[in-house]
Coordinates of C-alpha atoms in Angstrom, one line a residue:
M7 CA 4.9 6.6 14.3
D8 CA 5.8 4.1 16.9
E9 CA 6.0 0.6 15.3
S10 CA 3.8 -1.1 17.9
L11 CA 1.2 1.6 17.5
Q12 CA 1.2 1.2 13.7
E13 CA 0.7 -2.5 14.1
Q14 CA -2.2 -1.9 16.5
M15 CA -3.8 0.5 14.0
L16 CA -3.4 -2.0 11.1
Q17 CA -4.9 -4.8 13.3
T18 CA -7.8 -2.5 14.2
V19 CA -8.5 -1.8 10.6
H20 CA -8.4 -5.5 9.7
N21 CA -10.7 -6.5 12.6
T22 CA -13.2 -3.7 11.7
V23 CA -13.3 -4.8 8.1
E24 CA -13.9 -8.4 9.1
R25 CA -16.8 -7.4 11.3
L26 CA -18.3 -5.1 8.7
Q27 CA -18.1 -7.9 6.1
S28 CA -19.8 -10.5 8.4
E29 CA -22.6 -8.5 9.9
V30 CA -26.1 -7.5 8.5
K31 CA -25.7 -9.4 5.2
S32 CA -29.4 -9.3 4.6
M33 CA -29.2 -5.5 4.2
R34 CA -26.8 -5.7 1.3
P35 CA -28.0 -5.5 -2.4
Y36 CA -26.7 -8.9 -3.3
G37 CA -28.5 -12.0 -4.5
A38 CA -27.9 -15.6 -3.6
G39 CA -24.2 -16.6 -3.9
G40 CA -23.1 -13.0 -3.7
M41 CA -24.6 -12.0 -7.1
E42 CA -24.4 -8.3 -7.5
L43 CA -27.8 -6.7 -8.2
P44 CA -28.2 -3.4 -10.2
M45 CA -29.1 -0.4 -8.1
P46 CA -31.5 2.3 -9.2
N47 CA -29.7 5.5 -9.9
V48 CA -31.0 8.6 -8.1
Q49 CA -29.5 11.0 -10.6
R50 CA -31.2 9.3 -13.5
L51 CA -34.5 9.3 -11.6
K52 CA -34.1 13.1 -11.1
Q53 CA -33.6 13.4 -14.8
I54 CA -36.7 11.3 -15.5
V55 CA -38.7 13.6 -13.3
R56 CA -37.3 16.7 -15.0
L57 CA -38.3 15.1 -18.4
C58 CA -41.8 14.5 -17.2
R59 CA -42.1 18.1 -16.0
S60 CA -41.0 19.3 -19.4
I61 CA -43.5 17.1 -21.2
I62 CA -46.4 18.0 -18.9
F63 CA -45.7 21.7 -18.8
P64 CA -43.6 22.4 -22.0
G65 CA -41.6 25.6 -22.0
Y66 CA -41.1 25.9 -18.3
F67 CA -38.3 23.4 -17.5
E68 CA -36.3 23.2 -20.8
A69 CA -33.3 25.1 -22.0
D70 CA -33.6 28.6 -23.5
T71 CA -33.9 27.2 -27.0
F72 CA -37.5 26.1 -26.5
T73 CA -39.9 27.6 -29.0
H74 CA -43.5 27.0 -30.2
Q75 CA -42.1 25.5 -33.4
S76 CA -39.8 23.1 -31.5
E77 CA -42.3 21.9 -29.0
R78 CA -43.4 18.8 -30.9
Y79 CA -39.8 17.8 -31.6
L80 CA -38.6 18.4 -28.0
T81 CA -41.6 16.5 -26.7
G82 CA -40.8 13.5 -28.9
V83 CA -37.1 13.6 -27.7
N84 CA -38.2 13.8 -24.1
V85 CA -40.6 10.9 -24.3
E86 CA -37.9 8.8 -26.0
Q87 CA -35.4 9.7 -23.3
I88 CA -37.9 8.7 -20.6
N89 CA -38.5 5.4 -22.4
L90 CA -34.8 4.7 -22.5
L91 CA -33.9 5.8 -18.9
L92 CA -37.0 4.5 -17.1
S93 CA -36.8 1.0 -18.5
G94 CA -33.4 0.6 -16.9
E95 CA -34.4 2.0 -13.6
I96 CA -37.5 -0.2 -13.4
Y97 CA -35.4 -3.2 -14.3
A98 CA -33.0 -2.4 -11.4
S99 CA -35.9 -1.9 -9.0
L100 CA -37.5 -5.2 -9.9
M101 CA -34.2 -7.1 -9.5
L102 CA -33.6 -5.5 -6.1
H103 CA -37.2 -5.8 -4.9
T104 CA -37.3 -9.5 -4.1
E105 CA -36.0 -9.9 -0.5
G106 CA -32.6 -11.5 -0.5
G107 CA -32.2 -11.0 -4.3
D108 CA -33.9 -13.9 -5.9
D109 CA -31.5 -14.4 -8.8
R110 CA -33.3 -17.6 -9.9
R111 CA -35.5 -15.2 -11.9
E112 CA -34.3 -14.9 -15.4
P113 CA -32.9 -11.3 -16.0
A114 CA -34.3 -11.5 -19.6
K115 CA -37.9 -12.0 -18.3
I116 CA -37.4 -9.2 -15.8
R117 CA -36.1 -6.9 -18.5
E118 CA -39.2 -7.7 -20.6
E119 CA -41.4 -6.9 -17.6
A120 CA -39.6 -3.6 -17.1
E121 CA -40.1 -2.6 -20.7
G122 CA -43.8 -3.4 -20.5
M123 CA -44.1 -1.2 -17.4
T124 CA -42.3 1.6 -19.1
I125 CA -44.7 1.5 -22.1
R126 CA -47.6 1.7 -19.7
F127 CA -46.1 4.7 -17.9
V128 CA -45.5 6.5 -21.2
E129 CA -49.1 5.8 -22.2
G130 CA -50.1 7.5 -19.0
L131 CA -48.4 10.8 -19.6
P132 CA -51.4 12.5 -21.3
M133 CA -53.5 11.5 -18.3
L134 CA -50.8 13.0 -16.0
R135 CA -50.9 16.3 -17.9
E136 CA -54.7 16.4 -17.7
M137 CA -54.7 15.8 -13.9
L138 CA -51.9 18.3 -13.2
N139 CA -53.6 21.0 -15.4
M140 CA -56.7 20.6 -13.1
D141 CA -54.5 20.8 -10.0
V142 CA -53.0 24.1 -11.3
E143 CA -56.5 25.5 -12.0
A144 CA -57.6 24.5 -8.5
I145 CA -54.6 26.2 -6.8
Y146 CA -55.3 29.4 -8.9
D147 CA -59.0 29.4 -8.2
G148 CA -58.3 29.2 -4.4
D149 CA -55.4 31.6 -4.1
P150 CA -56.0 35.3 -4.6
A151 CA -52.2 35.9 -4.4
A152 CA -51.7 33.8 -7.5
E153 CA -51.4 36.1 -10.6
S154 CA -51.4 33.4 -13.3
Y155 CA -51.2 29.7 -14.1
R156 CA -47.7 30.3 -15.2
E157 CA -46.6 31.6 -11.8
I158 CA -48.0 28.5 -10.1
I159 CA -46.3 26.1 -12.5
F160 CA -43.0 27.8 -12.4
A161 CA -42.8 28.9 -8.7
Y162 CA -45.2 27.1 -6.4
P163 CA -43.8 24.3 -4.3
G164 CA -47.2 22.7 -3.9
I165 CA -47.6 21.9 -7.6
R166 CA -44.0 20.5 -7.7
A167 CA -44.9 18.1 -4.8
I168 CA -48.2 17.1 -6.4
M169 CA -46.4 16.5 -9.7
N170 CA -43.8 14.2 -8.2
Y171 CA -46.7 12.4 -6.3
R172 CA -48.7 11.9 -9.5
I173 CA -45.7 10.6 -11.4
A174 CA -44.8 8.2 -8.5
H175 CA -48.4 7.1 -8.0
L176 CA -48.7 6.1 -11.7
L177 CA -45.5 4.0 -11.3
Y178 CA -47.1 2.4 -8.1
E179 CA -50.3 1.6 -10.0
I180 CA -48.3 -0.1 -12.7
G181 CA -46.6 -2.2 -10.1
V182 CA -43.1 -0.7 -10.0
P183 CA -41.5 -1.1 -6.6
L184 CA -39.1 1.3 -4.7
L185 CA -38.9 4.0 -7.4
P186 CA -42.2 5.7 -6.4
R187 CA -41.0 6.3 -2.8
V188 CA -37.7 7.7 -4.1
I189 CA -39.5 10.1 -6.4
T190 CA -41.8 11.4 -3.7
E191 CA -38.9 11.8 -1.3
M192 CA -37.2 14.0 -3.8
A193 CA -40.2 16.4 -3.6
H194 CA -40.2 16.1 0.2
S195 CA -36.6 17.3 0.4
E196 CA -37.2 20.0 -2.2
T197 CA -40.5 21.4 -0.8
G198 CA -41.0 20.1 2.7
I199 CA -44.2 18.4 1.6
D200 CA -44.4 14.6 2.3
I201 CA -46.9 12.7 0.2
H202 CA -46.7 9.0 0.2
P203 CA -46.9 7.6 -3.3
Y204 CA -49.5 5.0 -2.3
A205 CA -52.0 7.6 -1.2
T206 CA -55.1 8.0 -3.4
I207 CA -55.7 11.6 -4.4
G208 CA -58.6 12.8 -6.7
K209 CA -58.9 15.6 -9.2
R210 CA -58.3 19.4 -8.5
F211 CA -56.0 18.9 -5.5
A212 CA -54.7 22.1 -4.1
I213 CA -51.9 22.8 -1.7
D214 CA -51.5 26.3 -0.3
H215 CA -48.0 27.1 1.1
G216 CA -47.5 23.4 1.9
T217 CA -44.5 23.3 4.2
G218 CA -44.9 20.4 6.7
I219 CA -47.8 18.6 5.1
V220 CA -47.8 14.9 5.6
I221 CA -50.1 12.5 3.8
G222 CA -49.9 8.8 4.8
A223 CA -49.7 5.7 2.6
T224 CA -53.4 4.6 2.9
A225 CA -54.9 8.1 2.9
V226 CA -57.8 8.6 0.4
I227 CA -58.5 12.2 -0.7
G228 CA -61.5 13.0 -2.9
N229 CA -61.9 15.7 -5.6
N230 CA -61.5 19.4 -5.1
V231 CA -59.7 19.2 -1.7
K232 CA -57.5 21.9 -0.4
L233 CA -54.8 21.6 2.3
Y234 CA -52.8 24.3 4.0
Q235 CA -49.4 24.1 5.6
G236 CA -48.7 21.7 8.4
V237 CA -51.7 19.4 7.8
T238 CA -51.1 15.8 8.9
L239 CA -53.2 12.9 7.5
G240 CA -51.6 10.3 9.7
A241 CA -52.2 7.0 11.5
K242 CA -53.5 6.9 15.0
S243 CA -52.1 3.4 15.8
F244 CA -50.5 0.5 13.9
P245 CA -52.4 -2.8 13.9
T246 CA -50.3 -5.9 14.8
D247 CA -50.8 -9.6 14.6
E248 CA -50.9 -12.0 17.6
K249 CA -47.0 -11.9 17.8
G250 CA -46.9 -8.1 17.9
N251 CA -45.6 -7.8 14.3
L252 CA -46.9 -4.8 12.3
L253 CA -49.7 -5.7 9.8
R254 CA -48.5 -3.9 6.7
G255 CA -51.0 -2.5 4.1
E256 CA -53.9 -2.2 6.5
P257 CA -56.0 1.0 6.0
R258 CA -54.9 3.3 8.8
H259 CA -55.1 6.9 7.4
P260 CA -58.0 9.3 6.9
V261 CA -60.5 9.3 4.1
I262 CA -61.2 12.9 3.0
G263 CA -64.4 13.5 1.1
D264 CA -64.9 15.8 -1.9
N265 CA -64.8 19.6 -1.5
V266 CA -63.1 19.6 1.9
I267 CA -60.8 22.4 3.2
I268 CA -58.3 21.6 5.9
Y269 CA -56.6 24.6 7.4
A270 CA -53.0 25.0 8.7
Q271 CA -51.6 22.6 11.3
A272 CA -54.8 20.5 11.5
T273 CA -54.0 16.9 12.5
I274 CA -56.4 14.0 11.4
L275 CA -55.4 10.6 12.6
G276 CA -56.7 7.1 12.0
R277 CA -59.1 5.6 9.5
V278 CA -61.7 8.3 10.0
T279 CA -63.9 9.9 7.4
I280 CA -64.1 13.6 6.8
G281 CA -67.5 14.1 5.2
E282 CA -68.0 15.9 1.9
G283 CA -68.0 19.7 2.0
S284 CA -66.6 19.9 5.6
V285 CA -64.2 22.6 6.8
I286 CA -61.5 21.6 9.4
G287 CA -60.1 24.6 11.2
G288 CA -56.4 25.4 12.0
N289 CA -54.7 23.5 14.8
V290 CA -57.6 21.1 15.2
W291 CA -57.0 17.5 16.3
V292 CA -59.5 15.0 14.8
T293 CA -59.7 11.3 15.6
R294 CA -63.4 10.6 14.9
D295 CA -65.6 10.7 11.8
V296 CA -66.8 14.1 10.8
A297 CA -70.3 14.4 9.2
K298 CA -70.9 15.8 5.8
G299 CA -70.9 19.6 5.7
S300 CA -69.4 20.0 9.2
K301 CA -67.3 22.9 10.4
I302 CA -64.8 21.9 13.0
V303 CA -62.9 24.6 14.9
Q304 CA -61.0 24.9 18.2
E305 CA -63.4 25.2 21.2
N306 CA -61.7 28.4 22.4
A307 CA -61.9 29.9 19.0
K308 CA -65.7 29.4 18.8
K309 CA -66.2 31.9 21.5
D310 CA -64.5 34.6 19.4
I311 CA -66.6 34.0 16.3

């Protein structure tokens, strides 16, 4: 290589590194003074989700060695593994959560906080199993193609997305930052179903097919609700302050009452309420409240009924 060209390449590398080191410092996972902060580990989070699946539905997600006699032992081992792994991941998320990395907080106190959150999560595992059992029953009751609960647990993407959501939502309720969103995004990439962990979803939640469903952060869904593929529960607009900055945490997604069915590709936007027992037809666009017991279908489709 020509010597001058080689020098030019070396200088380019040097200049690029200098620029990369000097720009966007606030985006880096360092605390004050360049202190390195621990990062959550995605592979360990995947392992935690797998362990939760094994505890909630024993026999479906373990190795071939699972037997009825070994269930109690394996459940104990899995709970202990969650206790060990999750504590470290919560600790990392708490250290990273404070903008700019506030390393004035004592790591020992943050570690203690993480361990307390982990205990609360483990205590919530029986509740998660109860909720997810009801979700499986709801999917089975509403799907004539389902041949058994076992088929739904083992093969249906909807229950996998709901499972990740319920795990993530419990972490959110406990106060764990960051990890809930990572866990629901795992299900999003696996199933094509996007449920924000901050959404509130009641008992007996059923997803049929599921691909393309989007449920926003402030959405509220009642009991015994069923969604089909492509449904969007989104925001119509984003409120801002007097300077035009987004107001975060404001309710901006729909409230869905009990016993509602929303068919494929329906879009419901804004803080509107869909009344109890209503049916929202396919491809319908809703931006206003819907009264209890309503049936909303496309105008053209009405003529064919």
